[in-house]
PDB file of C-alpha atoms in Angstrom:
ATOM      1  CA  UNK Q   1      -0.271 -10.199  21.220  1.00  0.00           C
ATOM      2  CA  UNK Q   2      -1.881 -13.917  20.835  1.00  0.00           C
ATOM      3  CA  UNK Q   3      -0.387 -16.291  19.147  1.00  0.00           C
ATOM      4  CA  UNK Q   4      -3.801 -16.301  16.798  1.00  0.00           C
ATOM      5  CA  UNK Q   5      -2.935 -12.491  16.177  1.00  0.00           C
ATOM      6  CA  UNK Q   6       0.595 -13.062  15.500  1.00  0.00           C
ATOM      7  CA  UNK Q   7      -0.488 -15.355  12.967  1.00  0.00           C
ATOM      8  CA  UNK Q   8      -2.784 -13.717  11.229  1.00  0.00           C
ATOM      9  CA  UNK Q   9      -0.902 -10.352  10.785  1.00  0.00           C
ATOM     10  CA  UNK Q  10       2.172 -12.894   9.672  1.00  0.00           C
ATOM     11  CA  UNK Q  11      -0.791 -13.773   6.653  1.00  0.00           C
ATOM     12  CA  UNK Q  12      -1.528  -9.837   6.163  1.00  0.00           C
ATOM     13  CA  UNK Q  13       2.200  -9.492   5.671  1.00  0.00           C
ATOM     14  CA  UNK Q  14       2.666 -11.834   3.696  1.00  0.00           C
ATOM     15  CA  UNK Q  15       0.258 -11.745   1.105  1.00  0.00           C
ATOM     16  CA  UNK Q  16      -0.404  -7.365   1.002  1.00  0.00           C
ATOM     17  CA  UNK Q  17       3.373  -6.628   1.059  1.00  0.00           C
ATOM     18  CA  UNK Q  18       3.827  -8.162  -2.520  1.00  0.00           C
ATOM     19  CA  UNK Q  19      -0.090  -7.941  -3.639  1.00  0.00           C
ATOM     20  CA  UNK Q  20      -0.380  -4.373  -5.281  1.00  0.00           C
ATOM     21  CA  UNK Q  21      -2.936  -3.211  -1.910  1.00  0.00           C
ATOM     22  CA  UNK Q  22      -0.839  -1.855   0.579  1.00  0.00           C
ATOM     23  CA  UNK Q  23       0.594  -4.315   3.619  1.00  0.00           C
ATOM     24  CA  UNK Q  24       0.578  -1.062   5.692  1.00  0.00           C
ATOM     25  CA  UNK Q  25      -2.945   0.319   5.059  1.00  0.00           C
ATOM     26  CA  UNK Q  26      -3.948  -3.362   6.131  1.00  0.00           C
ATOM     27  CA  UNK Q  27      -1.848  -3.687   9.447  1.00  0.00           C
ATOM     28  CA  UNK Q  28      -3.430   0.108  10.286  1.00  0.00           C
ATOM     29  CA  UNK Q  29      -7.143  -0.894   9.183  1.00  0.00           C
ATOM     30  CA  UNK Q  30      -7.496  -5.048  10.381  1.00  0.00           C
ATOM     31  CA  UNK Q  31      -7.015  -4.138  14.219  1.00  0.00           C
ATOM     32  CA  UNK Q  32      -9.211  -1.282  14.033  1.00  0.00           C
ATOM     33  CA  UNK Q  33     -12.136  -3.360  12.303  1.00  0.00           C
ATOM     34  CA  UNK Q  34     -11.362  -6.598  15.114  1.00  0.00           C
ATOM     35  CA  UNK Q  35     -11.051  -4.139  18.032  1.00  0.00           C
ATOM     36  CA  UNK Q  36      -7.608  -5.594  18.802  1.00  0.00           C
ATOM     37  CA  UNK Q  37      -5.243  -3.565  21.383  1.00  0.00           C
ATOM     38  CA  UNK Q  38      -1.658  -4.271  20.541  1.00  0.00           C
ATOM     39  CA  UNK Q  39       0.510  -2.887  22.525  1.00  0.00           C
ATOM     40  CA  UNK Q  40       3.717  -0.996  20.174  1.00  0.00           C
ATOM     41  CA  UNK Q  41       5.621  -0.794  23.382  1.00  0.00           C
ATOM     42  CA  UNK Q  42       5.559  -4.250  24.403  1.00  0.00           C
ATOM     43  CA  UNK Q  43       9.142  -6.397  24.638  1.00  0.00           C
ATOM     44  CA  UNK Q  44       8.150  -8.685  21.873  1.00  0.00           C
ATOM     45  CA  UNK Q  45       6.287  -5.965  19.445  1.00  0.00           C
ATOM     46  CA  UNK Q  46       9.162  -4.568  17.578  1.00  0.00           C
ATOM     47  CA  UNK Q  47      11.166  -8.263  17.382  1.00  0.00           C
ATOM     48  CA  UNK Q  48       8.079  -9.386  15.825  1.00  0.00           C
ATOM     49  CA  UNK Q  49       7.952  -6.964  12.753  1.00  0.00           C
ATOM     50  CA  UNK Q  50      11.591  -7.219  12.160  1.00  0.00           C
ATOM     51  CA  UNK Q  51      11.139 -10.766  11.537  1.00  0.00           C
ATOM     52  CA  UNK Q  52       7.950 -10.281   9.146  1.00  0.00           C
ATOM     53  CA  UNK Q  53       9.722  -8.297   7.287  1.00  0.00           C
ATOM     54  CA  UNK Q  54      13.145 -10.700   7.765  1.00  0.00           C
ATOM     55  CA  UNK Q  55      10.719 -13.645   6.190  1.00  0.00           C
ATOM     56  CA  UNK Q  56       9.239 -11.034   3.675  1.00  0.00           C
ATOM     57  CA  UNK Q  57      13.178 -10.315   2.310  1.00  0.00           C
ATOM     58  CA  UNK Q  58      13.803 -13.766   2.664  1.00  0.00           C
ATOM     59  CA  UNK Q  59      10.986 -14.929   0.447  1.00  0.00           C
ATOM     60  CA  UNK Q  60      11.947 -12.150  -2.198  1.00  0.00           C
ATOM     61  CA  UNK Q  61      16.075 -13.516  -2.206  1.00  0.00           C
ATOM     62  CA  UNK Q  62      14.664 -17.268  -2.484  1.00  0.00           C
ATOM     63  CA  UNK Q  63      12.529 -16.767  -5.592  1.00  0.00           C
ATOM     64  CA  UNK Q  64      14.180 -14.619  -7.425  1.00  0.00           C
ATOM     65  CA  UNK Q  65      17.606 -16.316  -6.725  1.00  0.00           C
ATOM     66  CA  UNK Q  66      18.457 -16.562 -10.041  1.00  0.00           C
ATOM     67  CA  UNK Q  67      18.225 -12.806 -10.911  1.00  0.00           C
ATOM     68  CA  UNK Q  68      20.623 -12.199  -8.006  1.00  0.00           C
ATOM     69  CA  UNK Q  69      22.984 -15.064  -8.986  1.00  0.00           C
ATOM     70  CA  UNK Q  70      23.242 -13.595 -12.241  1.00  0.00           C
ATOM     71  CA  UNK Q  71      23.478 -10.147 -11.323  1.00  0.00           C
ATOM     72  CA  UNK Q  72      25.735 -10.596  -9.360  1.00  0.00           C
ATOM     73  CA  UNK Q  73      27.988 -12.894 -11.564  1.00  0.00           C
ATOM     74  CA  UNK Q  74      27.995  -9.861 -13.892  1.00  0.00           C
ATOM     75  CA  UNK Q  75      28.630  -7.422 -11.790  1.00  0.00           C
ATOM     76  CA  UNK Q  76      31.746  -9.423 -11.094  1.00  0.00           C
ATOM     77  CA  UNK Q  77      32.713  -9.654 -14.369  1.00  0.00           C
ATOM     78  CA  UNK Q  78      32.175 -13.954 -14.482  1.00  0.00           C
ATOM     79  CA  UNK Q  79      29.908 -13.730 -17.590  1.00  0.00           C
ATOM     80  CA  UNK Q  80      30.180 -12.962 -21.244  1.00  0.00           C
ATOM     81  CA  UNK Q  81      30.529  -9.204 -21.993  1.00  0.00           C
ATOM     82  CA  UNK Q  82      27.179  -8.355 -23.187  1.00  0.00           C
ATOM     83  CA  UNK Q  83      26.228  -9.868 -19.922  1.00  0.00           C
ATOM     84  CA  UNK Q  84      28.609  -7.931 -17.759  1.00  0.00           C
ATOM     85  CA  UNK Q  85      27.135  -5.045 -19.251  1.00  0.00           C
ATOM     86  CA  UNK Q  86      23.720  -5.721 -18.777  1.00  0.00           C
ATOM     87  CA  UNK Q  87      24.165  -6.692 -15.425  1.00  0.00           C
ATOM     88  CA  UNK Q  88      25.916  -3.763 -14.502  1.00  0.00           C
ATOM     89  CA  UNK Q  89      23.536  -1.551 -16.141  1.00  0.00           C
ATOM     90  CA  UNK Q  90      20.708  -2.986 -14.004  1.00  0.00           C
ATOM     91  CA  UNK Q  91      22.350  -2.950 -10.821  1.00  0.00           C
ATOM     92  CA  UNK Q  92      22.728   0.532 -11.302  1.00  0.00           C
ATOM     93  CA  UNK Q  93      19.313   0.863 -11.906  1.00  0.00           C
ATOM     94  CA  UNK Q  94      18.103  -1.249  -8.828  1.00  0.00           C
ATOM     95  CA  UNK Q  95      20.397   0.961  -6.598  1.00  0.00           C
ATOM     96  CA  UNK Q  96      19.178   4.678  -8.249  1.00  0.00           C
ATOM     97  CA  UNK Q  97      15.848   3.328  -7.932  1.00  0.00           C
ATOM     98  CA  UNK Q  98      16.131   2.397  -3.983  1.00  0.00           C
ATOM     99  CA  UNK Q  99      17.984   5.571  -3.151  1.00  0.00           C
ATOM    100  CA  UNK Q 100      14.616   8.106  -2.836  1.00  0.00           C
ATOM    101  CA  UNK Q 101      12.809   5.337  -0.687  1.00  0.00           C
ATOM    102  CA  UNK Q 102      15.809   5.128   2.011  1.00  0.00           C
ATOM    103  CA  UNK Q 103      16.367   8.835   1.949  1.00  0.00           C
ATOM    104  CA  UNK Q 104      12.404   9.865   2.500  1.00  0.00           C
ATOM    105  CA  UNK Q 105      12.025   6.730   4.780  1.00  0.00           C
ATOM    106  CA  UNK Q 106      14.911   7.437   6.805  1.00  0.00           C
ATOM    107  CA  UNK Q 107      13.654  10.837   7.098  1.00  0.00           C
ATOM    108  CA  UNK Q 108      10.155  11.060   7.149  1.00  0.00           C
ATOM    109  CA  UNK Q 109       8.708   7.182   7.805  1.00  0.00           C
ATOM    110  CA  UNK Q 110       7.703   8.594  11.618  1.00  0.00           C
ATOM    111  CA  UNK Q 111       6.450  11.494  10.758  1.00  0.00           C
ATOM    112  CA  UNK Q 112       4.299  10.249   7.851  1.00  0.00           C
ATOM    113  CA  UNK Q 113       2.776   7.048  10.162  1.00  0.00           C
ATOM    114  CA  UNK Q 114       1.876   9.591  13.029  1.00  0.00           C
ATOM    115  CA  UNK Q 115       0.530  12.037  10.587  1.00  0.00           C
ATOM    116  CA  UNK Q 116      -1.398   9.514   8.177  1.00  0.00           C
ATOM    117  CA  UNK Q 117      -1.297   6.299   9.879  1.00  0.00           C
ATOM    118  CA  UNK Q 118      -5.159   6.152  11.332  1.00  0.00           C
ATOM    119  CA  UNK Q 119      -7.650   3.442  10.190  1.00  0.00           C
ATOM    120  CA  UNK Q 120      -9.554   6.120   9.040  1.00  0.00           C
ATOM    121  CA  UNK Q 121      -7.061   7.704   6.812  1.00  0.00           C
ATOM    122  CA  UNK Q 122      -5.287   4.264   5.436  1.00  0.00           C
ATOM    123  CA  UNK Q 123      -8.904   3.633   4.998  1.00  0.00           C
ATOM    124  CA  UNK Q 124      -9.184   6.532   2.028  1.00  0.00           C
ATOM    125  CA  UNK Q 125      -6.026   6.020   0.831  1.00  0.00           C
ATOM    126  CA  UNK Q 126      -6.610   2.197   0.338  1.00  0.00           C
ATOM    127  CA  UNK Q 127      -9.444   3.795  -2.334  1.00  0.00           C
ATOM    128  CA  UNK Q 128      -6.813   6.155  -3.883  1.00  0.00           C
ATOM    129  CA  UNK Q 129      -4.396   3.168  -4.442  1.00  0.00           C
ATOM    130  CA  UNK Q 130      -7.263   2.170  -6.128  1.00  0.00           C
ATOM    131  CA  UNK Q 131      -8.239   4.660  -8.435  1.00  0.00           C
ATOM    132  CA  UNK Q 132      -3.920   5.096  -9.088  1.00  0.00           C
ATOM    133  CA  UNK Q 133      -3.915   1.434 -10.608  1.00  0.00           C
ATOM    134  CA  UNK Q 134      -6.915   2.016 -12.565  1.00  0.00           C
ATOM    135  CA  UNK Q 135      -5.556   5.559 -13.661  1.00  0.00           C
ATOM    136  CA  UNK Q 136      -2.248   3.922 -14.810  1.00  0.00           C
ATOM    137  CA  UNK Q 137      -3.836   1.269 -16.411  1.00  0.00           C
ATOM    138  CA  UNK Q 138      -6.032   3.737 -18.265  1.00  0.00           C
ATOM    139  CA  UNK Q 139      -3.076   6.267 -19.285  1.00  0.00           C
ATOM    140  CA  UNK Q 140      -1.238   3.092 -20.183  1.00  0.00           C
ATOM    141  CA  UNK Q 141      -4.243   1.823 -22.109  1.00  0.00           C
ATOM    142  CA  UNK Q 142      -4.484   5.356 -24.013  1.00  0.00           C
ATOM    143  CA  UNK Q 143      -0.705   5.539 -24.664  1.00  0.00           C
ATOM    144  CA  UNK Q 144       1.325   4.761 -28.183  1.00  0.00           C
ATOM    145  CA  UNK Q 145       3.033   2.879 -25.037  1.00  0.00           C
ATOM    146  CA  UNK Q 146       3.854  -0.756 -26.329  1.00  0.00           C
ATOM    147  CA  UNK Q 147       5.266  -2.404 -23.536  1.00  0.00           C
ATOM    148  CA  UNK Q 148       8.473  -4.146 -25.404  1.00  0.00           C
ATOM    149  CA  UNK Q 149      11.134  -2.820 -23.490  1.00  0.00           C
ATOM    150  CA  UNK Q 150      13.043  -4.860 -20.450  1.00  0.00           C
ATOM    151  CA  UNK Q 151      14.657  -3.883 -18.138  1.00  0.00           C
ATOM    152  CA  UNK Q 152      18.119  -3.547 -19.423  1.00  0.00           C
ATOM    153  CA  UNK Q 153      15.752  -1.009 -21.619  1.00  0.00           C
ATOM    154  CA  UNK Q 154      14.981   1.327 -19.011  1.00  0.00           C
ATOM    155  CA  UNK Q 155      17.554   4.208 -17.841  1.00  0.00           C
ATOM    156  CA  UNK Q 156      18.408   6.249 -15.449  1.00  0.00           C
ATOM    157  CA  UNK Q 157      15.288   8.576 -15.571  1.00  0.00           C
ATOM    158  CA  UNK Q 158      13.617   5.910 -15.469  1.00  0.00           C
ATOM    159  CA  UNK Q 159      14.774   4.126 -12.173  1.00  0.00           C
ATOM    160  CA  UNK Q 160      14.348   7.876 -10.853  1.00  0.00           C
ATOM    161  CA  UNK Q 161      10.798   7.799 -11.716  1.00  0.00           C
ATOM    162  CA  UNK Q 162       9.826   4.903 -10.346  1.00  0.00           C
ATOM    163  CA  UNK Q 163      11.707   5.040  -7.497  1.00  0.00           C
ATOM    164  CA  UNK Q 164      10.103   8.307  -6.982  1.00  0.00           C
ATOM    165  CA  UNK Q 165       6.859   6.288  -7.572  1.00  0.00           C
ATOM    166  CA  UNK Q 166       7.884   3.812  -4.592  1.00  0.00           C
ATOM    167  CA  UNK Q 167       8.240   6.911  -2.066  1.00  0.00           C
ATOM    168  CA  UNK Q 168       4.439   7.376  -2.493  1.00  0.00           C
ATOM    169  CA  UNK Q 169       3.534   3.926  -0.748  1.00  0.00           C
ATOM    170  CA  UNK Q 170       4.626   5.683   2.797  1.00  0.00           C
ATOM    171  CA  UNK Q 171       1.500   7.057   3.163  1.00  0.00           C
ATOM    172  CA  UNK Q 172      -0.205   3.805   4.927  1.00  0.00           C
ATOM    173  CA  UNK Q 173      -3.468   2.553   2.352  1.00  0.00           C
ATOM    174  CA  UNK Q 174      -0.910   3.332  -0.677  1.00  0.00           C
ATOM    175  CA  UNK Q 175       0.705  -0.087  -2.133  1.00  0.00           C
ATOM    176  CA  UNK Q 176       4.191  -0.168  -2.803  1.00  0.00           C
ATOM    177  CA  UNK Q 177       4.557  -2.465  -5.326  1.00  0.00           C
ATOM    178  CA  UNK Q 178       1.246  -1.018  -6.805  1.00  0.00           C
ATOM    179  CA  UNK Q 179       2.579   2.229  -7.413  1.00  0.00           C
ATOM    180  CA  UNK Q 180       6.123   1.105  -8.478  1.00  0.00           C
ATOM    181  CA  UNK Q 181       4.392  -1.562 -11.011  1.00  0.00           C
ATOM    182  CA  UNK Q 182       1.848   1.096 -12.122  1.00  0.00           C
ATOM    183  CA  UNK Q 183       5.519   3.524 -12.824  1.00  0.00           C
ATOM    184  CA  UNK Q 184       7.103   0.881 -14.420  1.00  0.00           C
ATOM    185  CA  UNK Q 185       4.209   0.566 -17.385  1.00  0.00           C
ATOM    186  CA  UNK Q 186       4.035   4.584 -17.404  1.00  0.00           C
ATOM    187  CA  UNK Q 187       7.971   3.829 -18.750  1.00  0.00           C
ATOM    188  CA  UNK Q 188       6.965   1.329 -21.544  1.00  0.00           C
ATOM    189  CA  UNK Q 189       7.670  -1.745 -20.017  1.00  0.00           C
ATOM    190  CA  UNK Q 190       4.750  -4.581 -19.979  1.00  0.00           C
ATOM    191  CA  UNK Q 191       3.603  -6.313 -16.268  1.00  0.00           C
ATOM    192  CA  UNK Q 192       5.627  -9.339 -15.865  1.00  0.00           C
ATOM    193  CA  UNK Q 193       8.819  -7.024 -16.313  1.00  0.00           C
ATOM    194  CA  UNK Q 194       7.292  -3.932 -14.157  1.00  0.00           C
ATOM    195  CA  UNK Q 195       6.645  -6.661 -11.346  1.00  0.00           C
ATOM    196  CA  UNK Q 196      10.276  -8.714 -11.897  1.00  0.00           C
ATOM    197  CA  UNK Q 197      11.530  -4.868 -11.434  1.00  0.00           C
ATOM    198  CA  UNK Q 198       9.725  -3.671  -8.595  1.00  0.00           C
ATOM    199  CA  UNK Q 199      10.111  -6.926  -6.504  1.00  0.00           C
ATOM    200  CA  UNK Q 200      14.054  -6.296  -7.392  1.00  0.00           C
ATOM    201  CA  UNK Q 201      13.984  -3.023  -5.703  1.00  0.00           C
ATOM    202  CA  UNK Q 202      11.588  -4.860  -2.882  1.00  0.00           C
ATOM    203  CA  UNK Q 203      14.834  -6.319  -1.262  1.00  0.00           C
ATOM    204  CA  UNK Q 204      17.030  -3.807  -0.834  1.00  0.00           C
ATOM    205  CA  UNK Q 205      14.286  -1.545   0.876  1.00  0.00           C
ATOM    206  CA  UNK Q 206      12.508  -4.022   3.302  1.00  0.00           C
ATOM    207  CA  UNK Q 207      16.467  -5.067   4.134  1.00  0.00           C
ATOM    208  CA  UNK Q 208      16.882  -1.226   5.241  1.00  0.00           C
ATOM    209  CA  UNK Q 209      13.801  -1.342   6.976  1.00  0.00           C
ATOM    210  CA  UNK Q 210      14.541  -4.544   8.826  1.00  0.00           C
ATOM    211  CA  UNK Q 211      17.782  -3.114   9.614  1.00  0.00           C
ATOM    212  CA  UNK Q 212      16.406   0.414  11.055  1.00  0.00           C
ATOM    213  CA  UNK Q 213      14.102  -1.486  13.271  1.00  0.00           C
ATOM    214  CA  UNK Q 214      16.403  -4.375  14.262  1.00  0.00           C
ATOM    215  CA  UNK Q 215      19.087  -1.543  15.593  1.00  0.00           C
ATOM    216  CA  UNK Q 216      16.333  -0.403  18.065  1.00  0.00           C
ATOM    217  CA  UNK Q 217      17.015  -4.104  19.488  1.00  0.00           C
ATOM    218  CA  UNK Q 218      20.908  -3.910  20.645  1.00  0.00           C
ATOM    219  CA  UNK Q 219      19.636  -3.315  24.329  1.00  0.00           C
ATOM    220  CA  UNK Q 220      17.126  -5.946  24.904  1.00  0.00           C
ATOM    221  CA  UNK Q 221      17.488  -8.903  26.583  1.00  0.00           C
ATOM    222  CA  UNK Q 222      15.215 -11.342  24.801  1.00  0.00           C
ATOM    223  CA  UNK Q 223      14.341 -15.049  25.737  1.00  0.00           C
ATOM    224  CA  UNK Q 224      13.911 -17.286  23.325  1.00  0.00           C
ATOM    225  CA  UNK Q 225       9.946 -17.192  25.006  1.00  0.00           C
ATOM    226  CA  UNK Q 226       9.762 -13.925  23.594  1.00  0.00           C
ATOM    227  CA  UNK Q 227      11.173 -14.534  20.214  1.00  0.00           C
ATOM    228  CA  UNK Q 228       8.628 -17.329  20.074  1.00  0.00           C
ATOM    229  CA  UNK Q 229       5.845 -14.808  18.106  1.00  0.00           C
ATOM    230  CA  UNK Q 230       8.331 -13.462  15.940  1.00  0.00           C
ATOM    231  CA  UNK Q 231      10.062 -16.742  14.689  1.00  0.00           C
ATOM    232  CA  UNK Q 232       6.296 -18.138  14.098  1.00  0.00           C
ATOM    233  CA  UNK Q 233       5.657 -14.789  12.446  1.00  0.00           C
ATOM    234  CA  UNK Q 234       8.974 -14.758  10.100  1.00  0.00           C
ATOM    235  CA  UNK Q 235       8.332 -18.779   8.713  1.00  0.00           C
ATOM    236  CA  UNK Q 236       4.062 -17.573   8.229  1.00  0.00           C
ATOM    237  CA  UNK Q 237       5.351 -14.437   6.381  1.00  0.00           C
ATOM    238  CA  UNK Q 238       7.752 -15.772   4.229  1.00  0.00           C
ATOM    239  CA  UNK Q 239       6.060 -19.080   3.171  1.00  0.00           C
ATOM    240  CA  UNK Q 240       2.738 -16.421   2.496  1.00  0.00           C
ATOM    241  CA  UNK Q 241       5.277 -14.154   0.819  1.00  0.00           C
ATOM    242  CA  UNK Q 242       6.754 -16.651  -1.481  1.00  0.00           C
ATOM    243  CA  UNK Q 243       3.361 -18.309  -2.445  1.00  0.00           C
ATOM    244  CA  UNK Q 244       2.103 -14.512  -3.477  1.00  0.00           C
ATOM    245  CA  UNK Q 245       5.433 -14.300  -5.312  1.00  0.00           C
ATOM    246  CA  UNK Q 246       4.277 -17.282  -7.230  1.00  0.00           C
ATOM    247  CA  UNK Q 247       1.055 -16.534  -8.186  1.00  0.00           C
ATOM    248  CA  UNK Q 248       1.780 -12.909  -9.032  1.00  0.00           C
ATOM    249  CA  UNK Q 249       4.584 -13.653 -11.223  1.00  0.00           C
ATOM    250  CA  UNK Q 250       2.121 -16.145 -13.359  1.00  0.00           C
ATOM    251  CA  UNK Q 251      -0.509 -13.959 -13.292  1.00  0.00           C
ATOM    252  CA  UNK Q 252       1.444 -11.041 -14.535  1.00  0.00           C
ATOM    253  CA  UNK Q 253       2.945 -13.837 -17.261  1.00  0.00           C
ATOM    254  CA  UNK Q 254      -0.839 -14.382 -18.650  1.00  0.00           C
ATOM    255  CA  UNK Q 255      -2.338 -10.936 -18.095  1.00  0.00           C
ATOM    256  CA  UNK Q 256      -0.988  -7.743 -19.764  1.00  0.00           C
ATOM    257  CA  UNK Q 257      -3.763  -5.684 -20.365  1.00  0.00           C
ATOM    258  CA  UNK Q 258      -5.752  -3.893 -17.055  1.00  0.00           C
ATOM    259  CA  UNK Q 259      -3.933  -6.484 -15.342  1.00  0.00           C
ATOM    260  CA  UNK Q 260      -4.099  -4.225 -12.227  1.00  0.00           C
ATOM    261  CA  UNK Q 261      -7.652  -4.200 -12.374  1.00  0.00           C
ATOM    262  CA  UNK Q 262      -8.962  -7.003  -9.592  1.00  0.00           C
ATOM    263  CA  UNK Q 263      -6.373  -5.338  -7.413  1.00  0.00           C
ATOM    264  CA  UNK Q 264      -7.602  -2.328  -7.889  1.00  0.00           C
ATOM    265  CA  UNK Q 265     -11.155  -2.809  -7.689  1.00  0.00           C
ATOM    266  CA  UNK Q 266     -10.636  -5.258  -4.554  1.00  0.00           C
ATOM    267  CA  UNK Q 267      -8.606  -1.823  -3.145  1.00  0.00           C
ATOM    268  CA  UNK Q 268     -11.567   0.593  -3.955  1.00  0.00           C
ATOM    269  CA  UNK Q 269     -14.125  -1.644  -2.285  1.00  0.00           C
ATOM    270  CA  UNK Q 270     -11.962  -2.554   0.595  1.00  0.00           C
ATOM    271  CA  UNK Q 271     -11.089   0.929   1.463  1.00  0.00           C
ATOM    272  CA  UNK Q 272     -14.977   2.051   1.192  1.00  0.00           C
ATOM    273  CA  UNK Q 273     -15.896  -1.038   3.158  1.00  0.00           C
ATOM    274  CA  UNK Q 274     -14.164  -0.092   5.784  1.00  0.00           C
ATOM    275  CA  UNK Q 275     -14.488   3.034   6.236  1.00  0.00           C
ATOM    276  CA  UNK Q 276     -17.971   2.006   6.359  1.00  0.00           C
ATOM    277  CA  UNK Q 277     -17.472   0.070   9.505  1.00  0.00           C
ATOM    278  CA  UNK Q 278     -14.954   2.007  11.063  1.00  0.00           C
ATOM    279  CA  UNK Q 279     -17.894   4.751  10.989  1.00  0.00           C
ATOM    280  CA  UNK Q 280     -20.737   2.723  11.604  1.00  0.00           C
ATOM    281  CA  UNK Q 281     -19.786  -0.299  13.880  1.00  0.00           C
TER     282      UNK Q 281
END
């Protein structure tokens, strides 16, 4: 891998692991489209996407510090009672709502990339996770579905559903926060709160991720040469990540209705697009 690859899969990362259009259907497609041979067995391959997604998790704990702080401040019991409660309540939440993603992805994340994980295939998919953010939208859009409740608001069905919902972004093309967004305003809550939720549950899954992969690394003997790619990688993904955390966050603040539409237009053309080329070229 060159250092001008490393850096511009660090960007993919970066921005389509928070942007509702699938970071995985993009790292499958991109080096089909450039011709690009990168070689998954090399020394430095795996390091280098344990530290894109160490800079993606790190991006999601800096911004959203305060959540944490106060979550975890309540969960302690170090805030007001109606606090404590609330902060309890959504802890629980967070963790029922990460729970199908680490069982399915612990059990099935091989076996869906070798089945599914072709340019050709993240290709159509990248058009379904279209057509699923303009569906939600739509069934949101037809709904008596108000979008007033928070978080606190939601229960345990809910953090079922739309953890449920997050499973369905392990087919590569599918976005996950995309799908878990698109589940959170199928539950009544509005787009700045869906996104706030599903980049909650972002951390505790890319942290299990990162740790699967990184305990594939307890036997090699790495220079800090080698590391070089990943540690450019990590600071690229997580400055990207952060600055997509930004702008999402604001856009979601201003936009509540068919908010999900750019994304999933961009997602409908990008898919066809490509599997224009990939056919053609």
């Amino acid at each position: 891998m060159t250092t001008i690859q490393a850096l511009i899969i660090a960007l993919l990362q970066g921005l389509t692991e928070l942007f509702p259009v699938s970071s995985l259907g993009h790292a499958v497609i991109l080096p089909a489209l450039l011709h690009w041979t990168l070689d998954e067995r090399s020394l430095t391959f795996l390091p280098f996407l344990v530290m894109l997604h160490v800079g993606t998790a790190a991006a999601l704990l800096l911004f959203f510090w305060r959540d944490w702080l106060a979550l975890a401040r309540g969960a302690l019991g170090l805030a007001d009672p109606l606090h404590v409660r609330e902060s309890r309540h959504i802890l629980m939440l967070i963790v029922i709502a990460t729970i199908p993603a680490v069982i399915l992805g612990y059990a099935f994340d091989s076996l869906f990339r070798t089945l599914f994980g072709t340019p050709m295939i993240a290709a159509m998919f990248l058009i379904l996770n279209g057509l699923m953010l303009f569906l939600g939208e739509r069934l949101r859009a037809r709904s008596s579905m108000t979008g007033d409740r928070a978080i606190a608001d939601l229960t345990i069905v809910d953090a079922v559903v739309i953890g449920c919902w997050q499973c369905v972004a392990f087919l590569p093309g599918i976005s996950r926060s995309g799908a878990t967004i698109t589940g959170g305003l199928l539950r009544g809550i509005d787009h700045q709160a869906s996104a706030r939720f599903s980049f909650l549950i972002a951390l505790p899954v890319i942290f299990a991720a990162t740790a699967s992969q990184g305990l594939k690394l307890h036997h090699a003997h790495l220079g800090f040469t080698d590391l070089q790619p990943a540690i450019l990688g990590a600071i690229v993904a997580g400055v990207t990540a952060f600055a997509s955390l930004a702008f999402l966050m604001r856009y979601f603040r201003n936009h509540d209705n068919w908010a999900m539409g750019p994304f999933a237009i961009y997602s409908i053309v990008a898919g066809a697009g490509s599997l224009l080329a990939l056919t053609f070229l």
